């Protein structure tokens, strides 16, 4: 479990891990980044109270670096990746181990079920659980078991990780997708089991959500630079939206200044206004659809859905054009929006 500034969530996440009933020796290795909210002190107190918890340092604060440090420090043949912002459902580990054996897979994952406490977080969670929000990956709500492109978190055979190499430490986001690509290229299976469920708690504020999605989009753009069309077509929808919005602004300026007029102006307006109008109808429809919660949650949905898409799309275009470089997810760093040490 890589950990950075997760004081509000860490104890519940750890409790959900330690409560797993597995017929084998277990341990929980925490990779501690340079937290500033008391997370490290809390982790040390929890480790002192339970000898199953072990601590390793992750001074770089990057997720793949922390994951690799924890894996190298681990002692057993199966690696269960967990997240400090999530909680494992009862029986998760035991069922995942059974699925590994039953399917002969190298990596098994399940459903990422987002939950929220405030109207804002509930709006984000609802969109996480919807294909409209995050593009329809299997782990966002599919009920069909089978081979998959990637796995959320993942329960992995250590021998396969040793064979293909651990997480690529040059990738700050999307490191799981890239690892699963190597696993599949080596001839192993990645498996999705909808009976596996992990509760995920999204970001708690609009600014943090926007920062998270911009960083994630930038690294997906980097992965497109590296691996091209191995990336699914759904990843190109948000940047397409950003391009249409930018074209609408340019066309509007040209029309106001008189540079664009007549039939050409009409055609240009139609080309950008139709997709934008359809997108606006989609956003309003999602906000008003059954299950959208109370008035405040529905109002947040009107803002959250475009924020997710546009932030991700802007990050993606930057990542494709110039690479992700030092882009990090600064959403857990308070008001800081700079690269981590």
Tab-separated table of C-alpha atoms in Angstrom:
chain	number	residue	atom	x	y	z
A	1	UNK	CA	0.000	0.000	0.000
A	2	UNK	CA	1.592	3.298	-1.100
A	3	UNK	CA	0.641	6.027	1.377
A	4	UNK	CA	0.772	9.817	1.136
A	5	UNK	CA	-1.340	12.290	3.150
A	6	UNK	CA	-4.118	9.805	3.877
A	7	UNK	CA	-4.720	10.363	7.594
A	8	UNK	CA	-8.506	10.517	7.143
A	9	UNK	CA	-8.638	7.190	5.294
A	10	UNK	CA	-5.613	5.133	6.327
A	11	UNK	CA	-6.969	3.468	9.478
A	12	UNK	CA	-10.127	2.261	7.732
A	13	UNK	CA	-8.123	1.021	4.740
A	14	UNK	CA	-5.715	-0.907	6.961
A	15	UNK	CA	-8.567	-2.373	9.015
A	16	UNK	CA	-10.217	-3.696	5.834
A	17	UNK	CA	-6.944	-5.402	4.869
A	18	UNK	CA	-6.171	-6.940	8.246
A	19	UNK	CA	-9.739	-8.251	8.518
A	20	UNK	CA	-9.277	-10.431	5.419
A	21	UNK	CA	-9.609	-14.131	6.308
A	22	UNK	CA	-6.924	-15.933	4.314
A	23	UNK	CA	-5.689	-19.464	4.968
A	24	UNK	CA	-2.041	-18.439	4.663
A	25	UNK	CA	0.546	-16.214	6.309
A	26	UNK	CA	-0.054	-12.546	5.519
A	27	UNK	CA	1.588	-9.173	5.946
A	28	UNK	CA	0.776	-5.582	5.019
A	29	UNK	CA	3.694	-3.519	3.711
A	30	UNK	CA	3.135	0.240	3.738
A	31	UNK	CA	5.332	2.408	1.501
A	32	UNK	CA	5.376	5.757	3.299
A	33	UNK	CA	5.761	8.947	1.298
A	34	UNK	CA	6.688	12.298	2.920
A	35	UNK	CA	3.242	13.082	4.352
A	36	UNK	CA	2.585	16.379	6.082
A	37	UNK	CA	-0.778	15.620	7.729
A	38	UNK	CA	0.269	13.119	10.409
A	39	UNK	CA	-0.184	10.037	8.218
A	40	UNK	CA	3.332	8.724	8.889
A	41	UNK	CA	2.922	9.024	12.650
A	42	UNK	CA	-0.429	7.220	12.455
A	43	UNK	CA	1.111	4.441	10.344
A	44	UNK	CA	3.885	3.967	12.878
A	45	UNK	CA	1.397	3.699	15.760
A	46	UNK	CA	-0.646	1.125	13.843
A	47	UNK	CA	2.486	-0.857	12.965
A	48	UNK	CA	3.583	-0.863	16.619
A	49	UNK	CA	0.215	-2.341	17.576
A	50	UNK	CA	0.179	-5.134	14.954
A	51	UNK	CA	3.271	-7.049	13.846
A	52	UNK	CA	1.640	-7.910	10.509
A	53	UNK	CA	2.198	-4.288	9.436
A	54	UNK	CA	5.624	-3.484	8.030
A	55	UNK	CA	6.912	-0.094	6.901
A	56	UNK	CA	9.239	0.921	4.067
A	57	UNK	CA	10.200	4.424	2.969
A	58	UNK	CA	9.119	6.011	-0.306
A	59	UNK	CA	10.916	9.387	-0.220
A	60	UNK	CA	10.285	9.936	-3.941
A	61	UNK	CA	6.525	9.825	-3.155
A	62	UNK	CA	5.776	8.261	-6.551
A	63	UNK	CA	3.282	5.390	-6.554
A	64	UNK	CA	5.260	2.892	-8.694
A	65	UNK	CA	8.436	3.553	-6.667
A	66	UNK	CA	6.550	2.877	-3.445
A	67	UNK	CA	4.869	-0.215	-4.858
A	68	UNK	CA	8.190	-1.661	-5.973
A	69	UNK	CA	9.788	-0.957	-2.591
A	70	UNK	CA	6.899	-2.714	-0.847
A	71	UNK	CA	6.987	-5.686	-3.239
A	72	UNK	CA	10.752	-6.103	-2.823
A	73	UNK	CA	10.309	-6.052	0.954
A	74	UNK	CA	7.464	-8.585	0.867
A	75	UNK	CA	8.007	-12.241	1.720
A	76	UNK	CA	5.177	-14.201	0.096
A	77	UNK	CA	4.235	-15.568	-3.320
A	78	UNK	CA	1.103	-13.505	-3.917
A	79	UNK	CA	1.002	-9.723	-4.054
A	80	UNK	CA	-2.286	-7.971	-3.246
A	81	UNK	CA	-2.093	-4.324	-4.225
A	82	UNK	CA	-4.185	-2.093	-1.985
A	83	UNK	CA	-4.809	1.629	-1.834
A	84	UNK	CA	-5.005	3.916	1.195
A	85	UNK	CA	-8.023	5.663	-0.356
A	86	UNK	CA	-10.032	2.438	-0.562
A	87	UNK	CA	-11.431	-0.416	1.516
A	88	UNK	CA	-11.455	-4.109	0.597
A	89	UNK	CA	-14.791	-5.893	0.848
A	90	UNK	CA	-15.004	-8.864	3.274
A	91	UNK	CA	-13.632	-12.019	1.681
A	92	UNK	CA	-11.879	-10.085	-1.116
A	93	UNK	CA	-8.438	-11.683	-0.718
A	94	UNK	CA	-9.709	-15.253	-0.290
A	95	UNK	CA	-11.948	-15.001	-3.358
A	96	UNK	CA	-9.162	-13.418	-5.407
A	97	UNK	CA	-6.805	-16.274	-4.516
A	98	UNK	CA	-9.461	-18.779	-5.574
A	99	UNK	CA	-9.958	-16.940	-8.872
A	100	UNK	CA	-6.196	-16.910	-9.499
A	101	UNK	CA	-6.098	-20.682	-9.144
A	102	UNK	CA	-9.363	-21.329	-11.007
A	103	UNK	CA	-8.431	-19.262	-14.052
A	104	UNK	CA	-4.669	-19.735	-14.091
A	105	UNK	CA	-4.293	-15.984	-14.410
A	106	UNK	CA	-1.310	-13.875	-13.448
A	107	UNK	CA	-3.357	-10.949	-12.170
A	108	UNK	CA	-6.941	-10.726	-10.941
A	109	UNK	CA	-8.965	-7.590	-10.257
A	110	UNK	CA	-12.556	-6.657	-9.541
A	111	UNK	CA	-14.942	-3.725	-9.381
A	112	UNK	CA	-13.884	-0.312	-8.126
A	113	UNK	CA	-17.049	0.814	-6.369
A	114	UNK	CA	-16.833	4.513	-5.533
A	115	UNK	CA	-18.648	5.923	-2.506
A	116	UNK	CA	-19.098	9.445	-1.160
A	117	UNK	CA	-19.959	11.189	2.071
A	118	UNK	CA	-20.707	14.786	0.992
A	119	UNK	CA	-22.967	15.801	-1.938
A	120	UNK	CA	-19.848	16.679	-3.951
A	121	UNK	CA	-18.101	13.381	-3.235
A	122	UNK	CA	-21.317	11.447	-3.911
A	123	UNK	CA	-21.619	13.167	-7.294
A	124	UNK	CA	-18.033	12.203	-8.142
A	125	UNK	CA	-18.600	8.633	-6.937
A	126	UNK	CA	-21.720	8.247	-9.072
A	127	UNK	CA	-19.784	9.352	-12.148
A	128	UNK	CA	-16.891	7.027	-11.285
A	129	UNK	CA	-19.382	4.164	-11.274
A	130	UNK	CA	-20.850	5.235	-14.627
A	131	UNK	CA	-19.391	4.589	-18.096
A	132	UNK	CA	-20.257	8.218	-18.914
A	133	UNK	CA	-17.814	9.408	-16.272
A	134	UNK	CA	-14.744	7.236	-16.760
A	135	UNK	CA	-15.221	5.606	-20.125
A	136	UNK	CA	-16.560	2.149	-19.385
A	137	UNK	CA	-13.545	0.148	-18.204
A	138	UNK	CA	-14.624	-3.284	-16.917
A	139	UNK	CA	-13.734	-2.472	-13.316
A	140	UNK	CA	-16.127	0.505	-13.286
A	141	UNK	CA	-19.197	-1.703	-13.170
A	142	UNK	CA	-19.114	-4.602	-15.644
A	143	UNK	CA	-20.870	-7.795	-14.564
A	144	UNK	CA	-19.173	-10.018	-17.150
A	145	UNK	CA	-16.282	-12.146	-15.872
A	146	UNK	CA	-13.380	-12.790	-18.215
A	147	UNK	CA	-10.020	-11.705	-19.556
A	148	UNK	CA	-9.369	-7.984	-19.252
A	149	UNK	CA	-7.052	-5.270	-20.512
A	150	UNK	CA	-6.082	-4.250	-16.999
A	151	UNK	CA	-7.098	-4.822	-13.386
A	152	UNK	CA	-8.032	-2.402	-10.639
A	153	UNK	CA	-5.374	-2.711	-7.908
A	154	UNK	CA	-4.738	-6.403	-8.656
A	155	UNK	CA	-3.910	-9.676	-6.939
A	156	UNK	CA	-0.750	-10.879	-8.657
A	157	UNK	CA	1.560	-13.873	-8.768
A	158	UNK	CA	4.973	-12.794	-7.524
A	159	UNK	CA	6.741	-15.154	-9.913
A	160	UNK	CA	5.140	-13.382	-12.894
A	161	UNK	CA	6.159	-9.973	-11.545
A	162	UNK	CA	9.719	-11.245	-11.236
A	163	UNK	CA	9.512	-12.544	-14.815
A	164	UNK	CA	8.214	-9.376	-16.516
A	165	UNK	CA	9.749	-6.851	-14.114
A	166	UNK	CA	7.988	-4.773	-11.494
A	167	UNK	CA	6.204	-1.461	-12.050
A	168	UNK	CA	7.885	0.959	-14.456
A	169	UNK	CA	9.133	3.718	-12.155
A	170	UNK	CA	9.278	6.230	-15.005
A	171	UNK	CA	5.455	6.206	-15.192
A	172	UNK	CA	3.699	8.246	-12.487
A	173	UNK	CA	0.074	7.403	-13.435
A	174	UNK	CA	-1.273	4.475	-15.436
A	175	UNK	CA	1.541	2.271	-14.142
A	176	UNK	CA	-0.921	-0.576	-13.577
A	177	UNK	CA	-2.108	-0.513	-17.211
A	178	UNK	CA	1.480	-0.627	-18.467
A	179	UNK	CA	2.385	-3.526	-16.147
A	180	UNK	CA	-0.677	-5.474	-17.271
A	181	UNK	CA	0.294	-4.840	-20.891
A	182	UNK	CA	3.663	-6.496	-20.227
A	183	UNK	CA	1.975	-9.362	-18.399
A	184	UNK	CA	-0.315	-9.996	-21.384
A	185	UNK	CA	2.539	-9.638	-23.876
A	186	UNK	CA	4.418	-12.325	-21.931
A	187	UNK	CA	1.539	-14.716	-22.576
A	188	UNK	CA	-0.193	-14.514	-19.206
A	189	UNK	CA	-3.826	-13.694	-18.476
A	190	UNK	CA	-5.235	-10.656	-16.684
A	191	UNK	CA	-8.661	-11.509	-15.288
A	192	UNK	CA	-11.710	-9.507	-14.200
A	193	UNK	CA	-13.999	-11.006	-11.539
A	194	UNK	CA	-17.096	-8.872	-10.797
A	195	UNK	CA	-17.579	-10.652	-7.468
A	196	UNK	CA	-14.469	-8.856	-6.209
A	197	UNK	CA	-15.269	-5.381	-4.921
A	198	UNK	CA	-13.206	-2.529	-3.500
A	199	UNK	CA	-14.746	0.618	-2.047
A	200	UNK	CA	-12.981	3.739	-3.337
A	201	UNK	CA	-13.329	7.224	-1.832
A	202	UNK	CA	-12.879	9.969	-4.487
A	203	UNK	CA	-11.317	13.394	-3.918
A	204	UNK	CA	-13.237	15.678	-1.581
A	205	UNK	CA	-13.040	19.005	-3.441
A	206	UNK	CA	-13.433	20.351	-6.968
A	207	UNK	CA	-9.851	21.651	-7.200
A	208	UNK	CA	-8.345	18.370	-6.045
A	209	UNK	CA	-10.502	16.447	-8.504
A	210	UNK	CA	-9.388	18.710	-11.370
A	211	UNK	CA	-5.720	18.288	-10.403
A	212	UNK	CA	-6.069	14.516	-10.200
A	213	UNK	CA	-7.722	14.208	-13.597
A	214	UNK	CA	-5.283	16.563	-15.312
A	215	UNK	CA	-2.349	14.485	-14.036
A	216	UNK	CA	-4.022	11.204	-14.993
A	217	UNK	CA	-4.793	12.533	-18.470
A	218	UNK	CA	-1.215	13.729	-18.949
A	219	UNK	CA	0.161	10.283	-18.179
A	220	UNK	CA	-2.352	8.598	-20.460
A	221	UNK	CA	-1.084	10.936	-23.181
A	222	UNK	CA	2.444	9.800	-22.330
A	223	UNK	CA	1.349	6.170	-22.622
A	224	UNK	CA	-0.139	6.933	-26.048
A	225	UNK	CA	3.225	8.402	-27.077
A	226	UNK	CA	4.941	5.204	-25.936
A	227	UNK	CA	2.432	2.535	-26.952
A	228	UNK	CA	0.154	4.103	-29.567
A	229	UNK	CA	-3.055	2.267	-30.422
A	230	UNK	CA	-2.566	-0.323	-27.703
A	231	UNK	CA	-4.507	2.285	-25.758
A	232	UNK	CA	-8.282	1.864	-26.101
A	233	UNK	CA	-10.303	4.233	-28.286
A	234	UNK	CA	-12.279	5.494	-25.256
A	235	UNK	CA	-9.218	7.429	-24.090
A	236	UNK	CA	-9.536	9.785	-27.057
A	237	UNK	CA	-13.060	11.065	-26.268
A	238	UNK	CA	-12.139	13.722	-23.641
A	239	UNK	CA	-9.368	15.313	-25.757
A	240	UNK	CA	-11.795	15.386	-28.687
A	241	UNK	CA	-14.190	17.369	-26.483
A	242	UNK	CA	-11.411	19.820	-25.597
A	243	UNK	CA	-10.570	20.285	-29.278
A	244	UNK	CA	-14.226	21.006	-30.126
A	245	UNK	CA	-14.473	23.552	-27.289
A	246	UNK	CA	-11.269	25.245	-28.490
A	247	UNK	CA	-12.583	25.351	-32.060
A	248	UNK	CA	-15.833	26.900	-30.824
A	249	UNK	CA	-13.878	29.668	-29.090
A	250	UNK	CA	-11.735	30.339	-32.161
A	251	UNK	CA	-14.756	30.383	-34.467
A	252	UNK	CA	-16.593	32.720	-32.088
A	253	UNK	CA	-13.679	35.162	-32.079
A	254	UNK	CA	-13.405	35.044	-35.874
A	255	UNK	CA	-17.137	35.714	-36.191
A	256	UNK	CA	-17.049	38.635	-33.747
A	257	UNK	CA	-14.142	40.240	-35.584
A	258	UNK	CA	-15.798	39.739	-38.980
A	259	UNK	CA	-13.050	37.494	-40.312
A	260	UNK	CA	-15.519	34.634	-40.670
A	261	UNK	CA	-18.967	35.362	-42.102
A	262	UNK	CA	-21.609	34.164	-44.515
A	263	UNK	CA	-22.020	30.523	-45.458
A	264	UNK	CA	-18.596	29.582	-44.075
A	265	UNK	CA	-19.554	31.049	-40.719
A	266	UNK	CA	-22.829	29.111	-40.680
A	267	UNK	CA	-21.142	25.808	-41.546
A	268	UNK	CA	-18.443	26.338	-38.930
A	269	UNK	CA	-21.056	27.154	-36.281
A	270	UNK	CA	-23.014	24.004	-37.065
A	271	UNK	CA	-19.900	21.815	-36.976
A	272	UNK	CA	-19.028	22.859	-33.432
A	273	UNK	CA	-22.428	23.724	-31.960
A	274	UNK	CA	-24.081	20.384	-32.700
A	275	UNK	CA	-21.565	18.212	-30.775
A	276	UNK	CA	-21.405	20.752	-27.937
A	277	UNK	CA	-25.193	20.868	-27.711
A	278	UNK	CA	-25.333	17.068	-27.614
A	279	UNK	CA	-22.689	17.027	-24.900
A	280	UNK	CA	-24.616	19.616	-22.870
A	281	UNK	CA	-27.742	17.479	-23.167
A	282	UNK	CA	-25.730	14.471	-21.986
A	283	UNK	CA	-24.497	16.342	-18.902
A	284	UNK	CA	-27.983	17.590	-18.023
A	285	UNK	CA	-29.455	14.148	-18.654
A	286	UNK	CA	-26.948	12.485	-16.336
A	287	UNK	CA	-27.616	15.085	-13.635
A	288	UNK	CA	-31.393	14.615	-13.861
A	289	UNK	CA	-31.387	10.831	-14.290
A	290	UNK	CA	-32.826	8.582	-11.548
A	291	UNK	CA	-30.362	7.850	-8.782
A	292	UNK	CA	-28.764	11.267	-9.027
A	293	UNK	CA	-29.371	12.075	-5.361
A	294	UNK	CA	-30.596	15.326	-3.892
A	295	UNK	CA	-30.586	18.791	-5.425
A	296	UNK	CA	-27.059	19.647	-4.243
A	297	UNK	CA	-25.633	16.401	-5.609
A	298	UNK	CA	-27.341	16.953	-8.969
A	299	UNK	CA	-26.005	20.525	-9.124
A	300	UNK	CA	-22.495	19.250	-8.424
A	301	UNK	CA	-22.923	16.667	-11.199
A	302	UNK	CA	-23.440	19.503	-13.698
A	303	UNK	CA	-19.979	20.803	-12.770
A	304	UNK	CA	-18.156	17.577	-11.947
A	305	UNK	CA	-18.782	15.713	-15.217
A	306	UNK	CA	-17.330	18.444	-17.499
A	307	UNK	CA	-14.492	18.962	-15.003
A	308	UNK	CA	-13.513	15.303	-15.211
A	309	UNK	CA	-13.641	15.258	-19.010
A	310	UNK	CA	-12.017	18.627	-19.723
A	311	UNK	CA	-9.266	18.314	-17.080
A	312	UNK	CA	-8.427	14.831	-18.321
A	313	UNK	CA	-8.578	15.941	-21.956
A	314	UNK	CA	-6.301	18.952	-21.371
A	315	UNK	CA	-3.810	16.752	-19.562
A	316	UNK	CA	-3.985	14.149	-22.338
A	317	UNK	CA	-3.246	16.661	-25.091
A	318	UNK	CA	-0.289	18.032	-23.140
A	319	UNK	CA	0.993	14.521	-22.508
A	320	UNK	CA	0.719	13.562	-26.195
A	321	UNK	CA	2.301	16.757	-27.497
A	322	UNK	CA	5.183	17.183	-25.046
A	323	UNK	CA	5.140	14.138	-22.773
A	324	UNK	CA	4.028	13.979	-19.147
A	325	UNK	CA	7.508	14.960	-17.911
A	326	UNK	CA	7.316	15.802	-14.184
A	327	UNK	CA	3.524	15.918	-13.966
A	328	UNK	CA	2.327	14.549	-10.628
A	329	UNK	CA	-1.034	14.150	-8.947
A	330	UNK	CA	-0.926	17.128	-6.582
A	331	UNK	CA	-4.493	16.544	-5.362
A	332	UNK	CA	-3.281	15.194	-2.017
A	333	UNK	CA	-0.834	18.011	-1.344
A	334	UNK	CA	-3.118	20.720	0.039
A	335	UNK	CA	-2.546	23.950	-1.862
A	336	UNK	CA	0.720	22.768	-3.396
A	337	UNK	CA	0.651	22.117	-7.103
A	338	UNK	CA	4.323	21.478	-7.725
A	339	UNK	CA	6.320	18.323	-8.408
A	340	UNK	CA	7.069	16.238	-5.351
A	341	UNK	CA	10.654	15.900	-4.129
